[in-house]
Each structure stands twice: as C-alpha cells, then as structure tokens.
Amino acid sequence: MKFEFAELPYAYDALEPHIDKQTMEIHHTKHHKAYFEKFTAALNDSEYADKSIEEIFANISKAPAVIRNNGGGYYNHNLFWHCMSPNGGGNPTGRLAEAINQKFGSLDEFKTKFNEAASNRFGSGWAWLCVKSDKSLSICSSANQDNPLMDVADCMGTPVMGLDVWEHAYYLKYQNRRPDYIGAFWNVVDWKSIGERYERLISQ
Ligand code: MN
C-alpha cells in the first residue's frame, strides 16, 4: 500500500476558540507527520509493505511495536481530523441519530458515556464510537495509539468517531483540564462526516 500524508480539511485556526491554532498546527505537522514518516519507513521492504492498513491492524499482535504505534498514530489522526469541522457541533441526524437514541437512550446519555470513556482513559489514548461486527454501536477507549481495528483491542469494531486524549491534543490551551477539552470537542464535532461514515459502515 502507498500511504499519504494529507492536508487538514480546514485551516489550523478554523476550530478556534475550541481547539487552538497552535495545537492544531503542531499536532498535524509534528505529531501526525512523525507517525506517518516512521510508519512508512518501517513498512519499506517489510512483509507488511503490500497490505492494507486494515489487514495490518487485524494481525497487529504479531507486528513490531514500530508498526503498531506509528500505524495506529497515522490512521487514528486521519480519522480524528475528519471528526471535527468549523461547521460542527449541534446534533447528529438520520440513521446515526436513530442508532444513538436506540442504543444509549438519548444524545445526552451518549455524550455522558463517551465523556467517561475519554476522561477515564489513564495516560495517553483515544475514546471511540465504533460499529461492531453485528452493526451495533459501542463506546470504548484504547491506550497509546491502539484502536478497535487491532486484534489486541479490548473492544473490537470499526471506529466511526475518535477523540484523541493524549496531552499533546490539548495541553497548550487546557493544560491538565482534559474534561474541558472533551467538552470543547462537542462544539466542533462533525456529525455530518461521522453520520456518513456510519451509514457506509452499516450498509457494507
Ligand atoms: Mn494526537
């Protein structure tokens, strides 16, 4: 597979004041780019060079740590950037809204559970909304750059939405106040993109 390092779908300052420009710029041009470069360097001439990222993750327990950490970091951030938008916030619509209400009772209940997953992840990691193999929704979290596509994950599924809770995602603006950052995420969450991803996954 040939992997690419994509531009953000919006300007670095587009999520202000909720997510600040400096954080977005460093996060994308330094952190995400470093994952991409280390991942692609590790893939070169390896047995993984011709595999899709989903195939790599499905057998990640057998892969070297450099592939697991940097492949996860590359994939997770690609999803994360598309979970936010300057036109974000508000409420989900359509089939995703129906599924959230059915599974969690209400959007507020869903947010409470997702906030808990994001807040309670000790150290660095991610909170996820996933579609499981039976097409149902699930909230979970993972450590470091792991994700639910990996065969080492506590909860298996395909991520629909991911929230980065590494300190590098919020420390410049929010310092130790991770819950404030999680709260700010809901002001920029891109329900349109997330809803479209959900509909694609359940119709596969
Ligand atoms: Mn990050």
PDB file of C-alpha atoms and ligand atoms in Angstrom:
ATOM      1  CA  MET A   1       0.000   0.000   0.000  1.00  0.00           C
ATOM      2  CA  LYS A   2       1.047   3.557  -0.656  1.00  0.00           C
ATOM      3  CA  PHE A   3       0.107   5.806   2.223  1.00  0.00           C
ATOM      4  CA  GLU A   4      -0.176   9.569   2.034  1.00  0.00           C
ATOM      5  CA  PHE A   5       0.063  12.417   4.491  1.00  0.00           C
ATOM      6  CA  ALA A   6      -2.983  14.566   3.792  1.00  0.00           C
ATOM      7  CA  GLU A   7      -3.633  18.204   4.492  1.00  0.00           C
ATOM      8  CA  LEU A   8      -6.293  19.015   7.069  1.00  0.00           C
ATOM      9  CA  PRO A   9      -9.768  19.558   5.587  1.00  0.00           C
ATOM     10  CA  TYR A  10      -9.765  23.062   7.196  1.00  0.00           C
ATOM     11  CA  ALA A  11      -7.283  25.742   8.293  1.00  0.00           C
ATOM     12  CA  TYR A  12      -5.286  25.326  11.508  1.00  0.00           C
ATOM     13  CA  ASP A  13      -7.203  28.188  13.137  1.00  0.00           C
ATOM     14  CA  ALA A  14     -10.616  27.036  11.881  1.00  0.00           C
ATOM     15  CA  LEU A  15     -11.599  25.327  15.132  1.00  0.00           C
ATOM     16  CA  GLU A  16     -10.817  28.352  17.315  1.00  0.00           C
ATOM     17  CA  PRO A  17     -11.632  29.082  20.080  1.00  0.00           C
ATOM     18  CA  HIS A  18     -12.465  25.464  20.951  1.00  0.00           C
ATOM     19  CA  ILE A  19      -9.255  23.919  19.628  1.00  0.00           C
ATOM     20  CA  ASP A  20      -6.471  26.466  19.186  1.00  0.00           C
ATOM     21  CA  LYS A  21      -4.388  27.079  16.088  1.00  0.00           C
ATOM     22  CA  GLN A  22      -1.007  26.312  17.642  1.00  0.00           C
ATOM     23  CA  THR A  23      -2.204  22.958  18.967  1.00  0.00           C
ATOM     24  CA  MET A  24      -3.700  22.011  15.600  1.00  0.00           C
ATOM     25  CA  GLU A  25      -0.582  23.031  13.678  1.00  0.00           C
ATOM     26  CA  ILE A  26       1.865  21.187  15.952  1.00  0.00           C
ATOM     27  CA  HIS A  27      -0.451  18.206  16.199  1.00  0.00           C
ATOM     28  CA  HIS A  28      -0.681  17.832  12.424  1.00  0.00           C
ATOM     29  CA  THR A  29       2.758  18.944  11.201  1.00  0.00           C
ATOM     30  CA  LYS A  30       4.810  17.393  14.022  1.00  0.00           C
ATOM     31  CA  HIS A  31       2.957  14.582  15.806  1.00  0.00           C
ATOM     32  CA  HIS A  32       0.846  13.178  12.979  1.00  0.00           C
ATOM     33  CA  LYS A  33       3.603  13.648  10.429  1.00  0.00           C
ATOM     34  CA  ALA A  34       6.119  11.829  12.626  1.00  0.00           C
ATOM     35  CA  TYR A  35       3.759   8.845  12.932  1.00  0.00           C
ATOM     36  CA  PHE A  36       3.320   8.842   9.165  1.00  0.00           C
ATOM     37  CA  GLU A  37       7.052   9.022   8.451  1.00  0.00           C
ATOM     38  CA  LYS A  38       8.012   6.327  10.968  1.00  0.00           C
ATOM     39  CA  PHE A  39       5.160   4.082   9.800  1.00  0.00           C
ATOM     40  CA  THR A  40       6.026   4.313   6.112  1.00  0.00           C
ATOM     41  CA  ALA A  41       9.758   3.921   6.843  1.00  0.00           C
ATOM     42  CA  ALA A  42       9.039   0.755   8.833  1.00  0.00           C
ATOM     43  CA  LEU A  43       6.819  -0.621   6.060  1.00  0.00           C
ATOM     44  CA  ASN A  44       9.512  -0.298   3.408  1.00  0.00           C
ATOM     45  CA  ASP A  45      10.868  -3.687   2.433  1.00  0.00           C
ATOM     46  CA  SER A  46       8.865  -5.341   5.206  1.00  0.00           C
ATOM     47  CA  GLU A  47       6.330  -8.161   4.911  1.00  0.00           C
ATOM     48  CA  TYR A  48       3.643  -5.501   5.512  1.00  0.00           C
ATOM     49  CA  ALA A  49       4.513  -3.342   2.512  1.00  0.00           C
ATOM     50  CA  ASP A  50       1.706  -4.703   0.291  1.00  0.00           C
ATOM     51  CA  LYS A  51      -1.006  -4.968   2.926  1.00  0.00           C
ATOM     52  CA  SER A  52      -3.882  -2.622   3.622  1.00  0.00           C
ATOM     53  CA  ILE A  53      -3.891  -0.871   6.968  1.00  0.00           C
ATOM     54  CA  GLU A  54      -6.956  -2.900   7.994  1.00  0.00           C
ATOM     55  CA  GLU A  55      -5.051  -6.143   7.254  1.00  0.00           C
ATOM     56  CA  ILE A  56      -2.072  -4.906   9.247  1.00  0.00           C
ATOM     57  CA  PHE A  57      -4.247  -3.955  12.227  1.00  0.00           C
ATOM     58  CA  ALA A  58      -6.135  -7.274  12.143  1.00  0.00           C
ATOM     59  CA  ASN A  59      -2.832  -9.060  12.891  1.00  0.00           C
ATOM     60  CA  ILE A  60      -1.091  -6.295  14.818  1.00  0.00           C
ATOM     61  CA  SER A  61      -0.303  -8.602  17.748  1.00  0.00           C
ATOM     62  CA  LYS A  62       2.368 -10.207  15.547  1.00  0.00           C
ATOM     63  CA  ALA A  63       3.768  -6.927  14.212  1.00  0.00           C
ATOM     64  CA  PRO A  64       6.718  -4.951  15.583  1.00  0.00           C
ATOM     65  CA  ALA A  65       5.908  -2.127  18.016  1.00  0.00           C
ATOM     66  CA  VAL A  66       7.087   0.472  15.480  1.00  0.00           C
ATOM     67  CA  ILE A  67       4.291  -0.618  13.115  1.00  0.00           C
ATOM     68  CA  ARG A  68       1.667  -0.816  15.861  1.00  0.00           C
ATOM     69  CA  ASN A  69       2.448   2.566  17.407  1.00  0.00           C
ATOM     70  CA  ASN A  70       3.056   4.551  14.242  1.00  0.00           C
ATOM     71  CA  GLY A  71       0.480   2.800  12.062  1.00  0.00           C
ATOM     72  CA  GLY A  72      -2.079   3.466  14.773  1.00  0.00           C
ATOM     73  CA  GLY A  73      -0.949   7.063  15.084  1.00  0.00           C
ATOM     74  CA  TYR A  74      -1.191   7.555  11.322  1.00  0.00           C
ATOM     75  CA  TYR A  75      -4.671   6.029  10.982  1.00  0.00           C
ATOM     76  CA  ASN A  76      -6.171   7.453  14.174  1.00  0.00           C
ATOM     77  CA  HIS A  77      -5.299  11.055  13.344  1.00  0.00           C
ATOM     78  CA  ASN A  78      -6.613  10.728   9.783  1.00  0.00           C
ATOM     79  CA  LEU A  79      -9.968   9.798  11.293  1.00  0.00           C
ATOM     80  CA  PHE A  80      -9.756  12.408  14.050  1.00  0.00           C
ATOM     81  CA  TRP A  81      -9.285  15.373  11.674  1.00  0.00           C
ATOM     82  CA  HIS A  82     -12.480  14.336   9.884  1.00  0.00           C
ATOM     83  CA  CYS A  83     -14.428  14.108  13.145  1.00  0.00           C
ATOM     84  CA  MET A  84     -14.163  17.890  13.574  1.00  0.00           C
ATOM     85  CA  SER A  85     -15.288  20.829  11.464  1.00  0.00           C
ATOM     86  CA  PRO A  86     -15.603  24.616  11.803  1.00  0.00           C
ATOM     87  CA  ASN A  87     -19.271  23.965  10.954  1.00  0.00           C
ATOM     88  CA  GLY A  88     -19.520  21.257  13.610  1.00  0.00           C
ATOM     89  CA  GLY A  89     -21.441  20.949  16.837  1.00  0.00           C
ATOM     90  CA  GLY A  90     -25.177  20.527  17.145  1.00  0.00           C
ATOM     91  CA  ASN A  91     -26.849  17.163  16.881  1.00  0.00           C
ATOM     92  CA  PRO A  92     -26.474  14.090  14.676  1.00  0.00           C
ATOM     93  CA  THR A  93     -29.255  13.413  12.188  1.00  0.00           C
ATOM     94  CA  GLY A  94     -30.645  10.500  10.205  1.00  0.00           C
ATOM     95  CA  ARG A  95     -29.731   6.891  10.900  1.00  0.00           C
ATOM     96  CA  LEU A  96     -26.875   7.752  13.262  1.00  0.00           C
ATOM     97  CA  ALA A  97     -29.209   9.829  15.435  1.00  0.00           C
ATOM     98  CA  GLU A  98     -31.704   6.953  15.489  1.00  0.00           C
ATOM     99  CA  ALA A  99     -28.995   4.430  16.396  1.00  0.00           C
ATOM    100  CA  ILE A 100     -27.615   6.626  19.191  1.00  0.00           C
ATOM    101  CA  ASN A 101     -31.075   7.092  20.684  1.00  0.00           C
ATOM    102  CA  GLN A 102     -31.817   3.381  20.415  1.00  0.00           C
ATOM    103  CA  LYS A 103     -28.518   2.278  21.967  1.00  0.00           C
ATOM    104  CA  PHE A 104     -27.939   4.979  24.591  1.00  0.00           C
ATOM    105  CA  GLY A 105     -31.402   6.442  25.223  1.00  0.00           C
ATOM    106  CA  SER A 106     -30.561   9.989  24.184  1.00  0.00           C
ATOM    107  CA  LEU A 107     -27.754  12.122  22.781  1.00  0.00           C
ATOM    108  CA  ASP A 108     -27.030  13.443  26.277  1.00  0.00           C
ATOM    109  CA  GLU A 109     -26.702   9.907  27.663  1.00  0.00           C
ATOM    110  CA  PHE A 110     -24.416   9.020  24.785  1.00  0.00           C
ATOM    111  CA  LYS A 111     -22.226  12.085  25.431  1.00  0.00           C
ATOM    112  CA  THR A 112     -22.039  11.254  29.142  1.00  0.00           C
ATOM    113  CA  LYS A 113     -20.793   7.734  28.395  1.00  0.00           C
ATOM    114  CA  PHE A 114     -18.354   8.926  25.743  1.00  0.00           C
ATOM    115  CA  ASN A 115     -17.046  11.635  28.100  1.00  0.00           C
ATOM    116  CA  GLU A 116     -16.471   8.969  30.757  1.00  0.00           C
ATOM    117  CA  ALA A 117     -14.522   6.801  28.313  1.00  0.00           C
ATOM    118  CA  ALA A 118     -12.387   9.801  27.297  1.00  0.00           C
ATOM    119  CA  SER A 119     -11.879  11.116  30.853  1.00  0.00           C
ATOM    120  CA  ASN A 120     -11.146   7.761  32.441  1.00  0.00           C
ATOM    121  CA  ARG A 121      -8.536   6.642  29.923  1.00  0.00           C
ATOM    122  CA  PHE A 122      -5.438   6.753  32.132  1.00  0.00           C
ATOM    123  CA  GLY A 123      -2.441   8.304  30.427  1.00  0.00           C
ATOM    124  CA  SER A 124      -2.400   8.636  26.644  1.00  0.00           C
ATOM    125  CA  GLY A 125      -5.024   7.150  24.382  1.00  0.00           C
ATOM    126  CA  TRP A 126      -8.274   7.538  22.500  1.00  0.00           C
ATOM    127  CA  ALA A 127     -12.022   7.339  23.035  1.00  0.00           C
ATOM    128  CA  TRP A 128     -14.047   5.699  20.276  1.00  0.00           C
ATOM    129  CA  LEU A 129     -17.517   5.275  18.923  1.00  0.00           C
ATOM    130  CA  CYS A 130     -17.440   2.032  16.944  1.00  0.00           C
ATOM    131  CA  VAL A 131     -19.660  -0.121  14.798  1.00  0.00           C
ATOM    132  CA  LYS A 132     -19.288  -3.722  15.921  1.00  0.00           C
ATOM    133  CA  SER A 133     -19.496  -6.736  13.604  1.00  0.00           C
ATOM    134  CA  ASP A 134     -23.227  -7.054  14.386  1.00  0.00           C
ATOM    135  CA  LYS A 135     -23.595  -3.389  13.248  1.00  0.00           C
ATOM    136  CA  SER A 136     -24.436  -2.162  16.748  1.00  0.00           C
ATOM    137  CA  LEU A 137     -22.799   0.933  18.251  1.00  0.00           C
ATOM    138  CA  SER A 138     -20.233   0.713  21.028  1.00  0.00           C
ATOM    139  CA  ILE A 139     -18.202   3.203  23.082  1.00  0.00           C
ATOM    140  CA  CYS A 140     -14.742   2.269  24.267  1.00  0.00           C
ATOM    141  CA  SER A 141     -11.249   3.594  24.754  1.00  0.00           C
ATOM    142  CA  SER A 142      -7.766   2.365  23.962  1.00  0.00           C
ATOM    143  CA  ALA A 143      -4.259   3.125  25.196  1.00  0.00           C
ATOM    144  CA  ASN A 144      -1.461   4.814  23.274  1.00  0.00           C
ATOM    145  CA  GLN A 145      -2.132   4.645  19.512  1.00  0.00           C
ATOM    146  CA  ASP A 146      -4.077   1.394  19.572  1.00  0.00           C
ATOM    147  CA  ASN A 147      -7.564   1.321  18.052  1.00  0.00           C
ATOM    148  CA  PRO A 148     -10.521  -1.082  17.827  1.00  0.00           C
ATOM    149  CA  LEU A 149      -9.419  -2.456  14.436  1.00  0.00           C
ATOM    150  CA  MET A 150      -6.406  -4.031  16.162  1.00  0.00           C
ATOM    151  CA  ASP A 151      -6.575  -7.643  17.304  1.00  0.00           C
ATOM    152  CA  VAL A 152      -5.140  -6.520  20.656  1.00  0.00           C
ATOM    153  CA  ALA A 153      -8.067  -4.174  21.407  1.00  0.00           C
ATOM    154  CA  ASP A 154     -10.298  -4.689  24.431  1.00  0.00           C
ATOM    155  CA  CYS A 155     -13.255  -3.791  22.221  1.00  0.00           C
ATOM    156  CA  MET A 156     -13.236  -4.780  18.576  1.00  0.00           C
ATOM    157  CA  GLY A 157     -15.054  -2.804  15.912  1.00  0.00           C
ATOM    158  CA  THR A 158     -14.650  -0.177  13.220  1.00  0.00           C
ATOM    159  CA  PRO A 159     -14.209   3.377  14.509  1.00  0.00           C
ATOM    160  CA  VAL A 160     -16.862   5.863  13.429  1.00  0.00           C
ATOM    161  CA  MET A 161     -15.608   8.666  15.669  1.00  0.00           C
ATOM    162  CA  GLY A 162     -12.386   9.029  17.623  1.00  0.00           C
ATOM    163  CA  LEU A 163     -11.221  11.580  20.172  1.00  0.00           C
ATOM    164  CA  ASP A 164      -7.520  11.977  20.864  1.00  0.00           C
ATOM    165  CA  VAL A 165      -6.923  12.340  24.619  1.00  0.00           C
ATOM    166  CA  TRP A 166      -3.134  12.476  24.515  1.00  0.00           C
ATOM    167  CA  GLU A 167      -1.903  15.590  26.338  1.00  0.00           C
ATOM    168  CA  HIS A 168      -0.422  16.867  23.062  1.00  0.00           C
ATOM    169  CA  ALA A 169      -4.037  17.251  21.833  1.00  0.00           C
ATOM    170  CA  TYR A 170      -4.989  19.790  24.492  1.00  0.00           C
ATOM    171  CA  TYR A 171      -2.198  20.778  26.885  1.00  0.00           C
ATOM    172  CA  LEU A 172      -1.254  24.149  25.323  1.00  0.00           C
ATOM    173  CA  LYS A 173      -4.781  25.516  25.777  1.00  0.00           C
ATOM    174  CA  TYR A 174      -6.297  23.377  28.512  1.00  0.00           C
ATOM    175  CA  GLN A 175      -3.220  22.219  30.485  1.00  0.00           C
ATOM    176  CA  ASN A 176      -4.378  19.449  32.858  1.00  0.00           C
ATOM    177  CA  ARG A 177      -8.095  20.106  32.241  1.00  0.00           C
ATOM    178  CA  ARG A 178      -8.886  17.186  29.959  1.00  0.00           C
ATOM    179  CA  PRO A 179     -12.641  17.376  30.710  1.00  0.00           C
ATOM    180  CA  ASP A 180     -12.722  20.977  29.406  1.00  0.00           C
ATOM    181  CA  TYR A 181     -11.096  19.832  26.172  1.00  0.00           C
ATOM    182  CA  ILE A 182     -13.572  16.971  25.850  1.00  0.00           C
ATOM    183  CA  GLY A 183     -16.394  19.455  26.378  1.00  0.00           C
ATOM    184  CA  ALA A 184     -14.945  21.726  23.685  1.00  0.00           C
ATOM    185  CA  PHE A 185     -14.823  18.821  21.226  1.00  0.00           C
ATOM    186  CA  TRP A 186     -18.640  18.693  21.168  1.00  0.00           C
ATOM    187  CA  ASN A 187     -18.663  22.270  19.828  1.00  0.00           C
ATOM    188  CA  VAL A 188     -16.725  21.224  16.720  1.00  0.00           C
ATOM    189  CA  VAL A 189     -17.765  17.576  16.301  1.00  0.00           C
ATOM    190  CA  ASP A 190     -18.567  16.934  12.638  1.00  0.00           C
ATOM    191  CA  TRP A 191     -21.795  14.946  12.834  1.00  0.00           C
ATOM    192  CA  LYS A 192     -22.252  15.166   9.068  1.00  0.00           C
ATOM    193  CA  SER A 193     -18.989  13.354   8.319  1.00  0.00           C
ATOM    194  CA  ILE A 194     -19.469  10.915  11.204  1.00  0.00           C
ATOM    195  CA  GLY A 195     -23.037  10.170  10.110  1.00  0.00           C
ATOM    196  CA  GLU A 196     -21.921   9.498   6.544  1.00  0.00           C
ATOM    197  CA  ARG A 197     -19.190   7.136   7.806  1.00  0.00           C
ATOM    198  CA  TYR A 198     -21.757   5.336   9.956  1.00  0.00           C
ATOM    199  CA  GLU A 199     -24.135   4.872   7.020  1.00  0.00           C
ATOM    200  CA  ARG A 200     -21.323   3.486   4.864  1.00  0.00           C
ATOM    201  CA  LEU A 201     -20.322   1.001   7.575  1.00  0.00           C
ATOM    202  CA  ILE A 202     -23.806  -0.335   8.257  1.00  0.00           C
ATOM    203  CA  SER A 203     -24.565  -0.777   4.558  1.00  0.00           C
ATOM    204  CA  GLN A 204     -21.422  -2.807   3.870  1.00  0.00           C
TER     205      GLN A 204
HETATM  206 MN    MN B   1      -2.507  13.080  18.694  1.00  0.00          MN
END
